[in-house]
Coordinates of C-alpha atoms in Angstrom, one line a residue:
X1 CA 0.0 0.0 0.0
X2 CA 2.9 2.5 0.9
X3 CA 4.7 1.7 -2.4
X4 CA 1.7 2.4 -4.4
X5 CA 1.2 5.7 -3.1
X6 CA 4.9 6.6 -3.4
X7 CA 4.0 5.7 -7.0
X8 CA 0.9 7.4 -7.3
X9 CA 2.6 10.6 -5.7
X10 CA 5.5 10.2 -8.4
X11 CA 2.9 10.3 -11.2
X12 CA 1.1 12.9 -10.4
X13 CA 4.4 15.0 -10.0
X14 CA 5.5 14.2 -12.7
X15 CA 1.9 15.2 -14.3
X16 CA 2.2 18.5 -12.6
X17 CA 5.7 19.2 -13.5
X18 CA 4.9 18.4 -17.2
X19 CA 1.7 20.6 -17.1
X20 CA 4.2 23.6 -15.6
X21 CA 6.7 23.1 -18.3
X22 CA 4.2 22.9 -21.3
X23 CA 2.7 26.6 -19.9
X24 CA 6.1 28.1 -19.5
X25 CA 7.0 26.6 -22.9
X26 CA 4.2 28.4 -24.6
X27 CA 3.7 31.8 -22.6
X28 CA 4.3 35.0 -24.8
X29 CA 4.7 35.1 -28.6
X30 CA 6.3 32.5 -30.8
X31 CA 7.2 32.4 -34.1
X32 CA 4.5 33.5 -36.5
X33 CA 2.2 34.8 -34.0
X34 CA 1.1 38.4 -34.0
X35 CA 2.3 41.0 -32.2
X36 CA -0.2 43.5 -30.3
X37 CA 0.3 47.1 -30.6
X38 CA 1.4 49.3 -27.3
X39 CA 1.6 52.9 -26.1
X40 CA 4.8 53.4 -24.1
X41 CA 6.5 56.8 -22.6
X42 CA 9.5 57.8 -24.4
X43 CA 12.8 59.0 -22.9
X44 CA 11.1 62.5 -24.5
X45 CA 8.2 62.0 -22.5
X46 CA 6.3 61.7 -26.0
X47 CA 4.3 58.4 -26.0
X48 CA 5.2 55.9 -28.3
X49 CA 3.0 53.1 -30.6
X50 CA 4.5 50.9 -33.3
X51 CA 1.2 52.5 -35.4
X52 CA 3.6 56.0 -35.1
X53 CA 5.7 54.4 -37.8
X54 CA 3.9 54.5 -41.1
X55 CA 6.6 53.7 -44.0
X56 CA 8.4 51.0 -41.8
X57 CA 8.9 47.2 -43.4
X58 CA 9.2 45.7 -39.6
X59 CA 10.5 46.5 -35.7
X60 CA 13.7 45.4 -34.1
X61 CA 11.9 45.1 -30.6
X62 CA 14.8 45.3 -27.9
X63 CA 14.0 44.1 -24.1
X64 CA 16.5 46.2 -22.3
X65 CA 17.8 48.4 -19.2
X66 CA 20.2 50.8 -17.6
X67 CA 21.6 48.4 -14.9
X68 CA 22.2 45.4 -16.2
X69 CA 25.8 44.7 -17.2
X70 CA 24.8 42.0 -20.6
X71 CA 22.3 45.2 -21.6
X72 CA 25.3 47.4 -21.3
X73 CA 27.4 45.4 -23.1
X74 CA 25.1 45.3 -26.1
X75 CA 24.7 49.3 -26.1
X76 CA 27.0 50.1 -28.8
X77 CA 25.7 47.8 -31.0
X78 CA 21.9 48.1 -30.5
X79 CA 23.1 51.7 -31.7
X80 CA 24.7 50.2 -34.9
X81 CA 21.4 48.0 -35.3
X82 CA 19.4 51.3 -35.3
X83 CA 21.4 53.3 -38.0
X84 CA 22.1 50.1 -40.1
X85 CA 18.5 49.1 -40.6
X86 CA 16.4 52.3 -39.4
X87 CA 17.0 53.5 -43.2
X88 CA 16.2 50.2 -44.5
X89 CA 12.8 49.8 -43.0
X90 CA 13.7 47.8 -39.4
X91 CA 14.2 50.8 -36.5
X92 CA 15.1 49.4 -33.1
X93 CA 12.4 50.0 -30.6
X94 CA 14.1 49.4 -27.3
X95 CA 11.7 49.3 -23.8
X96 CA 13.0 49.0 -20.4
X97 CA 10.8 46.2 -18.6
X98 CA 12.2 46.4 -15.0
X99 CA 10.5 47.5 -11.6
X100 CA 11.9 50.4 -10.2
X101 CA 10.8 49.8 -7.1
X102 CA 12.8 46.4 -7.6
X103 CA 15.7 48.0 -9.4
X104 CA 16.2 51.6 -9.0
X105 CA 18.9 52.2 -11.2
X106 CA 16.5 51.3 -14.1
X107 CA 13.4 54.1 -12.9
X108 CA 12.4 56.8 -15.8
X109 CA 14.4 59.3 -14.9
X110 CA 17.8 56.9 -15.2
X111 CA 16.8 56.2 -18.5
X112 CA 16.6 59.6 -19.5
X113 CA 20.2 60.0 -18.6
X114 CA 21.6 56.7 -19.6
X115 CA 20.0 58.0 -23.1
X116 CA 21.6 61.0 -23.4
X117 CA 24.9 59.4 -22.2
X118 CA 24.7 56.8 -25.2
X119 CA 23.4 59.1 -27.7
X120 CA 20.6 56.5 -28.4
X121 CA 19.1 57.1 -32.1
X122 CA 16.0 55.1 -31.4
X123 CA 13.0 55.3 -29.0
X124 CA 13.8 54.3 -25.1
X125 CA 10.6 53.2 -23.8
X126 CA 9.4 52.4 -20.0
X127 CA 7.7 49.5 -19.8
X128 CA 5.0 50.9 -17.0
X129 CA 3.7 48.8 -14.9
X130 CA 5.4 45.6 -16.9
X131 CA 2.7 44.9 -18.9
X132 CA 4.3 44.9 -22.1
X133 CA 7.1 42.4 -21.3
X134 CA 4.8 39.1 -20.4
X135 CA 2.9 39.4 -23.5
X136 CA 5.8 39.4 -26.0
X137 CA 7.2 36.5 -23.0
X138 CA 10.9 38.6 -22.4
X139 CA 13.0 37.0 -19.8
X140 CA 16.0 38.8 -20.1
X141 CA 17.6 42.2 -20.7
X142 CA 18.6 41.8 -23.9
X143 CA 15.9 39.9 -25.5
X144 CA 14.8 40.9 -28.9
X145 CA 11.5 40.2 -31.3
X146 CA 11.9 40.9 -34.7
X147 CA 8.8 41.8 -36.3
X148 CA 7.6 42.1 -39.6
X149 CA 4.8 44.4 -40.7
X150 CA 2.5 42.9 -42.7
X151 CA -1.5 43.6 -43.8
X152 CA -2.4 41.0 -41.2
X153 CA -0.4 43.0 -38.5
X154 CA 3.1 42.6 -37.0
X155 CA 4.3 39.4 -37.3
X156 CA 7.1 37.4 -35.0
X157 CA 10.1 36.7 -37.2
X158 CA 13.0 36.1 -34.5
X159 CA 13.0 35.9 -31.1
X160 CA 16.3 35.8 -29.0
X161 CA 19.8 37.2 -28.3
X162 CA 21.5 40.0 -30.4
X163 CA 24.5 37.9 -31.8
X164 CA 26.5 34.5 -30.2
X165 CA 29.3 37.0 -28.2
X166 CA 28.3 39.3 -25.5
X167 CA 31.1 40.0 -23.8
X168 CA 33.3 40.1 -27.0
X169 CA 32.2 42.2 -30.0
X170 CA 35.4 41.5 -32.1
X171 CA 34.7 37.6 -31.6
X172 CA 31.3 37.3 -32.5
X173 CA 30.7 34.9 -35.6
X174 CA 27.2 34.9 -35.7
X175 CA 24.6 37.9 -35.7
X176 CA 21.4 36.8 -35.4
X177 CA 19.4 39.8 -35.4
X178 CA 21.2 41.0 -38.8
X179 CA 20.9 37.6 -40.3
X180 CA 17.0 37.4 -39.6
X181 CA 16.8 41.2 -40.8
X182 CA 18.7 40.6 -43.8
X183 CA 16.9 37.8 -44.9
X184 CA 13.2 39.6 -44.2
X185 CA 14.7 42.2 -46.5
X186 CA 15.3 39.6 -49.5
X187 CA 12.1 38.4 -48.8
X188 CA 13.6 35.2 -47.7
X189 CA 12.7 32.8 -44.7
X190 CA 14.7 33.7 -41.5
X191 CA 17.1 30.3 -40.8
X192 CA 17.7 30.7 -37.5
X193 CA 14.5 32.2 -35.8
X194 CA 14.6 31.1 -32.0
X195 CA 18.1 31.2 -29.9
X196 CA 18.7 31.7 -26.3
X197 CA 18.8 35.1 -24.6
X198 CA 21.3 35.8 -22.4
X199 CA 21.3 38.4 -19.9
X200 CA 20.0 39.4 -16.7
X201 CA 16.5 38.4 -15.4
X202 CA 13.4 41.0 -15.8
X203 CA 13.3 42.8 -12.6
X204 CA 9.3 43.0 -12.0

């Protein structure tokens, strides 16, 4: 009798744990889904929708923050993203999805300086309340969507890290984000669509 409900406790466990897993698998966008619209304060204190950009071919979507040291590694080259592909149709829309109250170096007013500091060329939203962040499913800082606007709406194209380096720019050997870009440009099917994110964890 004990050992069947050491069994019985197993298999539901096991049930449970599956069930948990499947839910986390699927939470937030994957490929081909479509991405909802949002309203976000800019560093400018202008608020910001993806609708604002009229003659655009897609989004580089970018999950990121002043604190983190993975987000601050990227900086530099989320800055090249946005002047490499802005005039081709793909501006980087970056949002800050962290608490304040958890993290205070990543509150508005921080982002308004870290901003200026970096000379960002692109749109430095704040993620109020972090209800942006769950729906597209970020888990770190950086964590990027490529989108593609279509006459259906924006559709996910990529989802993952910038490139395969992030603490060495001169040794990366694959850049994802480019790649998936590039090929939306050509019209052609994105290869590699889903890789892991690697940063720090959203701070909600």
């Amino acid at each position: 009798m004990k050992t069947l409900k050491i069994v019985f406790s197993v298999v539901v466990f096991a049930l449970v744990s599956a069930f948990t897993f499947n839910n986390a698998k699927t939470s937030g966008y994957e490929i081909g889904d479509k991405a909802t619209d949002f309203k976000l304060k800019n560093v400018d204190d202008k608020m910001v929708s993806l609708s604002d950009y009229k003659d655009v071919k897609g989004y580089i979507v970018i999950f990121t923050c002043n604190h983190c040291p993975y987000a601050v590694a990227y900086e530099d080259r989320i800055i090249a993203l946005d002047k490499k592909y802005k005039k081709l149709g793909y501006p980087v829309i970056a949002i800050n999805p962290n608490n304040p109250e958890v993290q205070e170096k990543d509150s508005f007013e921080l982002m308004k300086v870290r901003a200026k500091e970096k000379g960002f060329t692109f749109p430095y939203l704040f993620d109020e309340g972090q209800k942006i962040y769950p729906q597209y499913g970020a888990t770190k800082t950086p964590h990027v969507y490529v989108l593609q606007k279509t006459k259906t709406g924006n559709i996910v194209k990529y989802i993952g890290a910038i490139d395969d380096n992030h603490s060495d720019e001169s040794a990366v050997k694959v850049k994802y984000v480019e790649n998936a870009v590039d090929a939306l440009l050509k019209n052609k099917e994105v290869s590699v669509k889903v890789t892991k994110a690697i940063g720090c964890s959203i701070k909600a």
